GROMACS .gro file of C-alpha atoms in nm:
model
  396
    1MET     CA    1  -0.841  -1.726   1.781
    2ALA     CA    2  -0.544  -1.837   1.835
    3LYS     CA    3  -0.354  -1.632   2.131
    4ARG     CA    4  -0.106  -1.464   1.904
    5LEU     CA    5  -0.132  -1.331   1.503
    6THR     CA    6   0.081  -1.260   1.270
    7CYS     CA    7   0.026  -0.986   1.040
    8PRO     CA    8   0.028  -1.137   0.690
    9TYR     CA    9   0.123  -0.809   0.567
   10CYS     CA   10   0.466  -0.645   0.815
   11TYR     CA   11   0.461  -1.008   0.941
   12GLU     CA   12   0.451  -0.855   1.332
   13HIS     CA   13   0.307  -1.049   1.625
   14PHE     CA   14   0.005  -0.908   1.798
   15ALA     CA   15  -0.306  -1.075   2.015
   16PRO     CA   16  -0.621  -1.088   1.880
   17ARG     CA   17  -0.737  -0.822   2.149
   18THR     CA   18  -0.548  -0.544   2.018
   19ILE     CA   19  -0.678  -0.552   1.656
   20ARG     CA   20  -0.758  -0.213   1.539
   21PHE     CA   21  -1.074  -0.089   1.357
   22ARG     CA   22  -1.090   0.188   1.065
   23CYS     CA   23  -1.415   0.441   1.029
   24ASN     CA   24  -1.623   0.330   0.688
   25CYS     CA   25  -1.644   0.734   0.687
   26ARG     CA   26  -2.001   0.716   0.579
   27LEU     CA   27  -2.268   0.857   0.650
   28SER     CA   28  -2.437   0.748   1.002
   29ARG     CA   29  -2.779   0.653   1.105
   30THR     CA   30  -2.706   0.965   1.358
   31GLY     CA   31  -2.645   1.140   1.055
   32LYS     CA   32  -2.224   1.192   1.122
   33GLN     CA   33  -1.950   1.133   0.939
   34CYS     CA   34  -1.628   1.091   1.000
   35GLU     CA   35  -1.371   1.330   0.731
   36ARG     CA   36  -1.103   1.087   0.574
   37ARG     CA   37  -0.703   1.177   0.656
   38ARG     CA   38  -0.383   1.017   0.589
   39ASP     CA   39  -0.290   0.753   0.796
   40GLN     CA   40   0.122   0.824   0.895
   41VAL     CA   41   0.169   0.473   1.027
   42LEU     CA   42   0.054   0.308   0.722
   43ASP     CA   43   0.235   0.572   0.505
   44GLN     CA   44   0.557   0.509   0.732
   45ARG     CA   45   0.523   0.090   0.690
   46LYS     CA   46   0.422   0.102   0.341
   47GLY     CA   47   0.572   0.441   0.182
   48PRO     CA   48   0.316   0.711   0.037
   49ARG     CA   49   0.046   0.577  -0.087
   50ARG     CA   50  -0.104   0.677  -0.446
   51SER     CA   51  -0.468   0.605  -0.327
   52HIS     CA   52  -0.720   0.801  -0.172
   53ASP     CA   53  -0.745   0.930   0.232
   54LEU     CA   54  -0.890   0.669   0.501
   55GLY     CA   55  -1.086   0.679   0.760
   56PRO     CA   56  -0.941   0.764   1.114
   57ASP     CA   57  -0.871   0.420   1.305
   58PHE     CA   58  -0.937   0.382   1.653
   59ASP     CA   59  -0.916   0.073   1.926
   60ALA     CA   60  -1.148  -0.218   2.029
   61ASP     CA   61  -1.187  -0.502   2.079
   62GLY     CA   62  -1.029  -0.709   1.791
   63ARG     CA   63  -1.187  -1.052   1.864
   64ARG     CA   64  -1.529  -0.958   1.704
   65PRO     CA   65  -1.583  -0.814   1.327
   66THR     CA   66  -1.746  -0.555   1.374
   67SER     CA   67  -1.707  -0.219   1.564
   68VAL     CA   68  -1.870   0.170   1.640
   69CYS     CA   69  -1.674   0.449   1.555
   70PRO     CA   70  -1.674   0.635   1.879
   71ASN     CA   71  -1.671   0.937   1.644
   72CYS     CA   72  -1.984   0.881   1.408
   73GLU     CA   73  -2.114   0.606   1.546
   74GLY     CA   74  -2.117   0.389   1.235
   75GLU     CA   75  -2.109   0.019   1.247
   76THR     CA   76  -1.775  -0.068   1.015
   77THR     CA   77  -1.609  -0.381   0.945
   78TYR     CA   78  -1.291  -0.292   0.860
   79ARG     CA   79  -1.039  -0.458   1.036
   80ILE     CA   80  -0.687  -0.309   1.035
   81CYS     CA   81  -0.374  -0.449   1.179
   82PRO     CA   82  -0.232  -0.251   1.465
   83VAL     CA   83   0.098  -0.239   1.426
   84CYS     CA   84   0.116  -0.115   1.039
   85HIS     CA   85  -0.227  -0.042   0.993
   86SER     CA   86  -0.297  -0.220   0.699
   87ASP     CA   87  -0.635  -0.344   0.611
   88LEU     CA   88  -0.691  -0.767   0.747
   89PRO     CA   89  -0.855  -0.995   0.518
   90VAL     CA   90  -1.198  -1.100   0.591
   91GLN     CA   91  -1.216  -1.334   0.876
   92PHE     CA   92  -0.888  -1.331   0.962
   93GLY     CA   93  -0.785  -1.488   1.304
   94MET     CA   94  -1.097  -1.696   1.244
   95VAL     CA   95  -0.933  -1.893   0.951
   96ASP     CA   96  -0.635  -2.096   0.886
   97ASN     CA   97  -0.330  -1.766   0.869
   98ARG     CA   98  -0.022  -1.907   0.712
   99LEU     CA   99   0.295  -1.710   0.630
  100ILE     CA  100   0.485  -1.896   0.310
  101ALA     CA  101   0.851  -1.769   0.255
  102MET     CA  102   1.012  -1.754  -0.118
  103VAL     CA  103   1.397  -1.751  -0.035
  104GLY     CA  104   1.680  -1.811  -0.302
  105PRO     CA  105   1.997  -1.671  -0.410
  106LYS     CA  106   2.013  -1.380  -0.708
  107ALA     CA  107   1.910  -1.532  -1.070
  108SER     CA  108   1.726  -1.859  -0.894
  109GLY     CA  109   1.419  -1.759  -1.115
  110LYS     CA  110   1.208  -1.689  -0.789
  111THR     CA  111   0.981  -1.401  -0.963
  112VAL     CA  112   0.894  -1.631  -1.229
  113TYR     CA  113   0.847  -1.932  -1.081
  114MET     CA  114   0.606  -1.740  -0.773
  115THR     CA  115   0.400  -1.603  -1.064
  116VAL     CA  116   0.367  -1.962  -1.241
  117LEU     CA  117   0.272  -2.174  -0.920
  118LEU     CA  118  -0.032  -1.884  -0.851
  119HIS     CA  119  -0.091  -1.875  -1.169
  120GLU     CA  120  -0.153  -2.303  -1.159
  121MET     CA  121  -0.333  -2.311  -0.829
  122ARG     CA  122  -0.591  -2.045  -0.940
  123ASN     CA  123  -0.658  -2.233  -1.293
  124ARG     CA  124  -0.468  -2.636  -1.292
  125VAL     CA  125  -0.420  -2.698  -0.937
  126GLY     CA  126  -0.761  -2.481  -0.818
  127GLU     CA  127  -1.008  -2.757  -1.073
  128ALA     CA  128  -0.819  -3.076  -1.018
  129PHE     CA  129  -0.838  -3.063  -0.630
  130GLY     CA  130  -1.179  -2.808  -0.632
  131ALA     CA  131  -1.024  -2.550  -0.491
  132ALA     CA  132  -1.019  -2.101  -0.553
  133LEU     CA  133  -0.781  -1.899  -0.480
  134MET     CA  134  -0.838  -1.506  -0.478
  135GLY     CA  135  -0.690  -1.180  -0.386
  136SER     CA  136  -0.728  -1.104  -0.015
  137ASP     CA  137  -0.716  -0.710  -0.121
  138ASP     CA  138  -0.708  -0.454  -0.434
  139GLU     CA  139  -0.360  -0.451  -0.387
  140THR     CA  140  -0.285  -0.779  -0.416
  141MET     CA  141  -0.558  -0.776  -0.715
  142ARG     CA  142  -0.386  -0.547  -0.891
  143ARG     CA  143  -0.024  -0.617  -0.867
  144PHE     CA  144  -0.078  -1.023  -0.930
  145GLY     CA  145  -0.224  -0.906  -1.249
  146ASN     CA  146  -0.069  -0.620  -1.346
  147ASP     CA  147   0.312  -0.644  -1.264
  148TYR     CA  148   0.310  -1.049  -1.249
  149GLU     CA  149   0.042  -1.206  -1.467
  150ASP     CA  150  -0.022  -0.993  -1.702
  151ARG     CA  151   0.377  -0.922  -1.829
  152LEU     CA  152   0.448  -1.331  -1.843
  153TYR     CA  153   0.126  -1.491  -1.983
  154ARG     CA  154  -0.029  -1.216  -2.175
  155ASP     CA  155   0.288  -0.967  -2.242
  156ASN     CA  156   0.565  -1.324  -2.270
  157GLN     CA  157   0.818  -1.064  -2.106
  158MET     CA  158   1.079  -1.183  -1.801
  159PHE     CA  159   1.085  -0.965  -1.535
  160PRO     CA  160   1.358  -0.767  -1.380
  161GLY     CA  161   1.610  -0.803  -1.072
  162THR     CA  162   1.392  -0.846  -0.730
  163GLN     CA  163   1.439  -0.466  -0.546
  164THR     CA  164   1.610  -0.544  -0.249
  165ALA     CA  165   1.488  -0.469   0.104
  166SER     CA  166   1.749  -0.201   0.152
  167THR     CA  167   1.632   0.011  -0.154
  168THR     CA  168   1.252  -0.017  -0.053
  169LEU     CA  169   1.368   0.090   0.341
  170ASN     CA  170   1.278  -0.213   0.465
  171ARG     CA  171   0.986  -0.185   0.346
  172VAL     CA  172   0.724  -0.569   0.288
  173ASP     CA  173   0.475  -0.576   0.027
  174PRO     CA  174   0.362  -0.928   0.014
  175LEU     CA  175   0.116  -1.083  -0.210
  176VAL     CA  176  -0.201  -1.207   0.003
  177PHE     CA  177  -0.468  -1.462  -0.094
  178ARG     CA  178  -0.726  -1.653   0.065
  179PHE     CA  179  -0.700  -2.037  -0.043
  180GLY     CA  180  -1.006  -2.209   0.024
  181LEU     CA  181  -1.152  -2.579  -0.122
  182ARG     CA  182  -1.451  -2.792   0.074
  183ARG     CA  183  -1.339  -3.062   0.215
  184ARG     CA  184  -1.500  -3.419   0.297
  185THR     CA  185  -1.572  -3.497   0.674
  186LEU     CA  186  -1.849  -3.803   0.824
  187LEU     CA  187  -2.046  -3.462   0.850
  188GLY     CA  188  -2.025  -3.425   0.495
  189HIS     CA  189  -1.877  -3.146   0.285
  190ARG     CA  190  -1.750  -2.804   0.483
  191PRO     CA  191  -1.582  -2.524   0.371
  192GLN     CA  192  -1.203  -2.483   0.465
  193HIS     CA  193  -0.997  -2.147   0.435
  194THR     CA  194  -0.646  -2.012   0.460
  195VAL     CA  195  -0.502  -1.677   0.461
  196LEU     CA  196  -0.174  -1.746   0.241
  197SER     CA  197   0.084  -1.452   0.213
  198PHE     CA  198   0.374  -1.477  -0.039
  199PHE     CA  199   0.686  -1.220  -0.027
  200ASP     CA  200   0.911  -1.229  -0.322
  201THR     CA  201   1.263  -1.116  -0.187
  202ALA     CA  202   1.539  -1.005  -0.385
  203GLY     CA  203   1.851  -1.276  -0.393
  204GLU     CA  204   2.095  -1.008  -0.238
  205ASP     CA  205   1.895  -1.021   0.056
  206PHE     CA  206   2.049  -1.340   0.112
  207SER     CA  207   2.408  -1.200   0.046
  208SER     CA  208   2.566  -1.174   0.379
  209ARG     CA  209   2.389  -1.265   0.771
  210GLU     CA  210   2.361  -0.893   0.830
  211ASN     CA  211   2.168  -0.837   0.544
  212VAL     CA  212   1.948  -1.133   0.623
  213GLU     CA  213   1.868  -1.020   0.929
  214LEU     CA  214   1.829  -0.637   0.846
  215ASN     CA  215   1.595  -0.772   0.529
  216THR     CA  216   1.376  -1.037   0.569
  217ARG     CA  217   1.270  -1.033   0.969
  218TYR     CA  218   0.965  -1.187   0.864
  219LEU     CA  219   1.129  -1.531   0.837
  220ALA     CA  220   1.137  -1.597   1.141
  221GLY     CA  221   0.769  -1.612   1.144
  222ALA     CA  222   0.698  -1.817   0.887
  223ASP     CA  223   0.493  -2.094   0.866
  224GLY     CA  224   0.667  -2.260   0.587
  225ILE     CA  225   0.944  -2.158   0.382
  226VAL     CA  226   1.034  -2.234   0.009
  227LEU     CA  227   1.380  -2.230  -0.084
  228LEU     CA  228   1.459  -2.228  -0.468
  229LEU     CA  229   1.793  -2.319  -0.553
  230ASP     CA  230   1.930  -2.302  -0.871
  231PRO     CA  231   2.107  -2.671  -1.023
  232LEU     CA  232   2.266  -2.433  -1.329
  233GLN     CA  233   2.478  -2.248  -0.995
  234MET     CA  234   2.580  -2.556  -0.887
  235PRO     CA  235   2.958  -2.681  -1.062
  236GLY     CA  236   2.848  -3.024  -1.065
  237ALA     CA  237   2.533  -2.956  -1.214
  238ARG     CA  238   2.622  -2.711  -1.472
  239ASP     CA  239   2.907  -2.881  -1.649
  240ASN     CA  240   2.597  -3.139  -1.757
  241ALA     CA  241   2.335  -2.880  -1.836
  242LEU     CA  242   2.171  -3.004  -2.186
  243PRO     CA  243   2.416  -2.794  -2.448
  244GLY     CA  244   2.253  -2.445  -2.519
  245THR     CA  245   2.155  -2.356  -2.194
  246PRO     CA  246   2.216  -2.014  -2.085
  247LEU     CA  247   2.391  -2.012  -1.745
  248PRO     CA  248   2.460  -1.791  -1.499
  249GLY     CA  249   2.795  -1.603  -1.405
  250ALA     CA  250   2.965  -1.666  -1.124
  251GLU     CA  251   3.039  -1.274  -1.040
  252GLY     CA  252   2.759  -1.163  -0.791
  253LEU     CA  253   2.625  -1.510  -0.708
  254ASP     CA  254   2.622  -1.780  -0.366
  255THR     CA  255   2.623  -2.025  -0.385
  256PRO     CA  256   2.337  -2.236  -0.296
  257ILE     CA  257   2.497  -2.395   0.023
  258ASN     CA  258   2.575  -2.041   0.144
  259VAL     CA  259   2.226  -1.948   0.146
  260LEU     CA  260   2.116  -2.212   0.281
  261SER     CA  261   2.329  -2.208   0.555
  262ARG     CA  262   2.220  -1.794   0.666
  263VAL     CA  263   1.856  -1.913   0.637
  264THR     CA  264   1.890  -2.185   0.888
  265ASN     CA  265   2.191  -1.924   1.095
  266LEU     CA  266   1.855  -1.684   1.055
  267LEU     CA  267   1.593  -1.947   1.144
  268LEU     CA  268   1.847  -2.106   1.458
  269ALA     CA  269   1.884  -1.735   1.616
  270PRO     CA  270   1.581  -1.691   1.828
  271ARG     CA  271   1.635  -2.092   1.969
  272SER     CA  272   1.824  -2.025   2.277
  273GLY     CA  273   1.873  -2.300   2.492
  274ARG     CA  274   1.716  -2.528   2.194
  275SER     CA  275   2.048  -2.628   2.063
  276ALA     CA  276   1.921  -3.010   2.095
  277GLN     CA  277   1.629  -2.905   1.897
  278LYS     CA  278   1.566  -2.945   1.489
  279ILE     CA  279   1.399  -2.614   1.311
  280ASP     CA  280   1.052  -2.723   1.323
  281THR     CA  281   0.944  -2.521   1.051
  282PRO     CA  282   0.882  -2.704   0.742
  283ILE     CA  283   1.102  -2.607   0.423
  284SER     CA  284   1.077  -2.718   0.094
  285VAL     CA  285   1.390  -2.727  -0.112
  286VAL     CA  286   1.304  -2.661  -0.477
  287PHE     CA  287   1.553  -2.678  -0.804
  288SER     CA  288   1.457  -2.517  -1.063
  289LYS     CA  289   1.476  -2.487  -1.423
  290MET     CA  290   1.544  -2.888  -1.442
  291ASP     CA  291   1.389  -2.895  -1.787
  292ALA     CA  292   1.803  -2.841  -1.852
  293PHE     CA  293   1.846  -3.197  -1.695
  294TRP     CA  294   1.582  -3.417  -1.842
  295HIS     CA  295   1.802  -3.572  -2.106
  296LEU     CA  296   2.023  -3.701  -1.834
  297LEU     CA  297   1.799  -3.886  -1.644
  298GLU     CA  298   1.662  -4.242  -1.655
  299PRO     CA  299   1.319  -4.339  -1.827
  300GLY     CA  300   1.147  -4.443  -1.514
  301SER     CA  301   1.301  -4.148  -1.321
  302PRO     CA  302   0.966  -3.953  -1.146
  303LEU     CA  303   1.143  -3.663  -1.266
  304ARG     CA  304   1.057  -3.740  -1.609
  305ASP     CA  305   0.668  -3.747  -1.512
  306TYR     CA  306   0.386  -3.562  -1.370
  307ALA     CA  307   0.241  -3.585  -1.039
  308PRO     CA  308  -0.041  -3.764  -1.040
  309PRO     CA  309  -0.362  -3.639  -1.123
  310ARG     CA  310  -0.624  -3.671  -0.811
  311ASP     CA  311  -0.778  -3.433  -0.504
  312ARG     CA  312  -0.553  -3.516  -0.300
  313PHE     CA  313  -0.139  -3.439  -0.258
  314ASP     CA  314   0.006  -3.790  -0.331
  315VAL     CA  315   0.233  -3.850  -0.063
  316SER     CA  316   0.423  -4.140  -0.214
  317ASP     CA  317   0.478  -3.915  -0.524
  318SER     CA  318   0.654  -3.649  -0.364
  319LEU     CA  319   0.876  -3.885  -0.149
  320ASN     CA  320   0.941  -4.025  -0.472
  321VAL     CA  321   1.099  -3.706  -0.630
  322HIS     CA  322   1.256  -3.630  -0.263
  323GLU     CA  323   1.519  -3.969  -0.311
  324GLU     CA  324   1.540  -3.870  -0.681
  325VAL     CA  325   1.660  -3.533  -0.624
  326ARG     CA  326   1.834  -3.670  -0.334
  327ARG     CA  327   2.036  -3.899  -0.523
  328LEU     CA  328   2.080  -3.602  -0.792
  329LEU     CA  329   2.253  -3.358  -0.555
  330LYS     CA  330   2.549  -3.616  -0.526
  331ASP     CA  331   2.618  -3.539  -0.912
  332TRP     CA  332   2.637  -3.225  -0.893
  333ASP     CA  333   2.887  -3.183  -0.583
  334GLY     CA  334   2.519  -3.072  -0.304
  335VAL     CA  335   2.533  -3.360  -0.069
  336ALA     CA  336   2.624  -3.084   0.209
  337ILE     CA  337   2.299  -2.937   0.141
  338ASP     CA  338   2.136  -3.297   0.217
  339HIS     CA  339   2.357  -3.284   0.495
  340LEU     CA  340   2.246  -2.947   0.645
  341LEU     CA  341   1.862  -3.040   0.617
  342ASP     CA  342   1.895  -3.361   0.815
  343ASN     CA  343   2.127  -3.199   1.104
  344HIS     CA  344   1.888  -2.911   1.114
  345PHE     CA  345   1.549  -2.905   0.986
  346SER     CA  346   1.276  -3.179   1.066
  347ARG     CA  347   1.063  -3.160   0.816
  348TYR     CA  348   1.207  -3.089   0.467
  349ARG     CA  349   1.142  -3.203   0.126
  350TYR     CA  350   1.343  -3.180  -0.183
  351PHE     CA  351   1.110  -3.080  -0.586
  352GLY     CA  352   1.240  -3.044  -0.916
  353VAL     CA  353   1.042  -2.826  -1.112
  354SER     CA  354   1.043  -2.642  -1.447
  355ALA     CA  355   0.846  -2.277  -1.421
  356LEU     CA  356   0.833  -2.204  -1.753
  357GLY     CA  357   0.947  -2.549  -1.888
  358HIS     CA  358   1.199  -2.451  -2.162
  359ASN     CA  359   1.517  -2.168  -2.184
  360PRO     CA  360   1.360  -1.849  -2.203
  361THR     CA  361   1.471  -1.617  -2.564
  362PRO     CA  362   1.805  -1.408  -2.541
  363ASP     CA  363   1.624  -1.104  -2.554
  364ALA     CA  364   1.435  -1.188  -2.202
  365ARG     CA  365   1.079  -1.336  -2.369
  366VAL     CA  366   0.901  -1.665  -2.316
  367ALA     CA  367   1.000  -1.910  -2.587
  368PRO     CA  368   0.837  -1.921  -2.842
  369THR     CA  369   0.671  -2.308  -2.718
  370GLY     CA  370   0.510  -2.086  -2.428
  371ILE     CA  371   0.506  -2.198  -2.086
  372GLN     CA  372   0.487  -2.483  -2.018
  373PRO     CA  373   0.523  -2.529  -1.638
  374TYR     CA  374   0.610  -2.895  -1.460
  375ARG     CA  375   0.567  -2.969  -1.096
  376VAL     CA  376   0.552  -2.611  -0.979
  377ALA     CA  377   0.282  -2.693  -0.747
  378ASP     CA  378   0.393  -2.955  -0.571
  379PRO     CA  379   0.618  -2.761  -0.297
  380LEU     CA  380   0.316  -2.526  -0.206
  381LEU     CA  381   0.126  -2.835  -0.245
  382TRP     CA  382   0.329  -3.062   0.027
  383LEU     CA  383   0.309  -2.723   0.265
  384LEU     CA  384  -0.043  -2.725   0.245
  385SER     CA  385  -0.098  -3.101   0.307
  386ASP     CA  386   0.161  -3.045   0.663
  387PHE     CA  387  -0.121  -2.800   0.771
  388GLY     CA  388  -0.394  -2.997   0.680
  389SER     CA  389  -0.503  -2.699   0.411
  390VAL     CA  390  -0.505  -2.980   0.139
  391PRO     CA  391  -0.629  -3.369   0.188
  392LYS     CA  392  -0.316  -3.616   0.136
  393ALA     CA  393  -0.322  -3.957   0.026
  394GLY     CA  394  -0.063  -4.171   0.240
  395ARG     CA  395   0.160  -4.057   0.501
  396GLY     CA  396   0.517  -3.914   0.500
   0.00000   0.00000   0.00000
């Protein structure tokens, strides 16, 4: 196990030994049974729970997969975070644990993008890579199915704005998944599993430095960042968008460079004494709604084609996209974004995606042509290849 772990639900750090256990409240072999009760720590951290009461928690050596309840003497496999008391994923601390922070300004399309991304990882990408993505807990399975996937794919409805952290009393409620695939080694194929935690932030949480520091503490502990930016919020891009493209209003919106600057400042804040070092957290800088700019691209542009269909992340293709987006930034008055990233981040990569493939209808529904995603998985696959969680072809 690692020396320090990070909870995929509250993003607090702790030592593996301090992981607590929760009694399963079953009748033990000794004939004893613990009574269920409210967990006040969990209620305070995640809000009043609608589910049934839970078994009592107790201290034990969290490095072990099981422990015996001191009250009923029954064995339990329920391991919980020592800070927020959330049930930890199976084999937590024994497999890779990666926190993915998904951030971006208001109206950049984060919730739609996250939903389509996870749907693609479960289906098309899962088939290509021989991988499986499943919810790590009942709440993730229920929320992603009912509140995200069904709403967009079954009901064809867009999402309302994400609630800010201040309106949810700073409670973090991420979606936690287990990503698994079989890796080929000299000794044959072996399974590899990674716990992925996604938190969809409201754009308003990045409207000022105070909001960033107060509402997005999880950013500092993220293993990778997906920064979603809307080119239509950049003056040089919106003037050249496909005619008929709905343009976001300027009122209440912050510029992409300001959002990136605040995220950068947050990541720099704890690095006192290391000002000469760049931020080593890899960041995928994703420009959404690229379908509004396809008409401007040359026929041979890598942004006019899909990623190569293979079971590895194609580094050469990704670098070609990166350079094409960098070229577009000059036309979009976005050179300042490139300079900021180059000066402060050691690992960053540009991506151009379209979650829907077409504009939604005026009544906030998916276009009649359906959802036609374009390159949505590339930013996450780059991060996973950087972590060593998926194989890659080429270097870079």
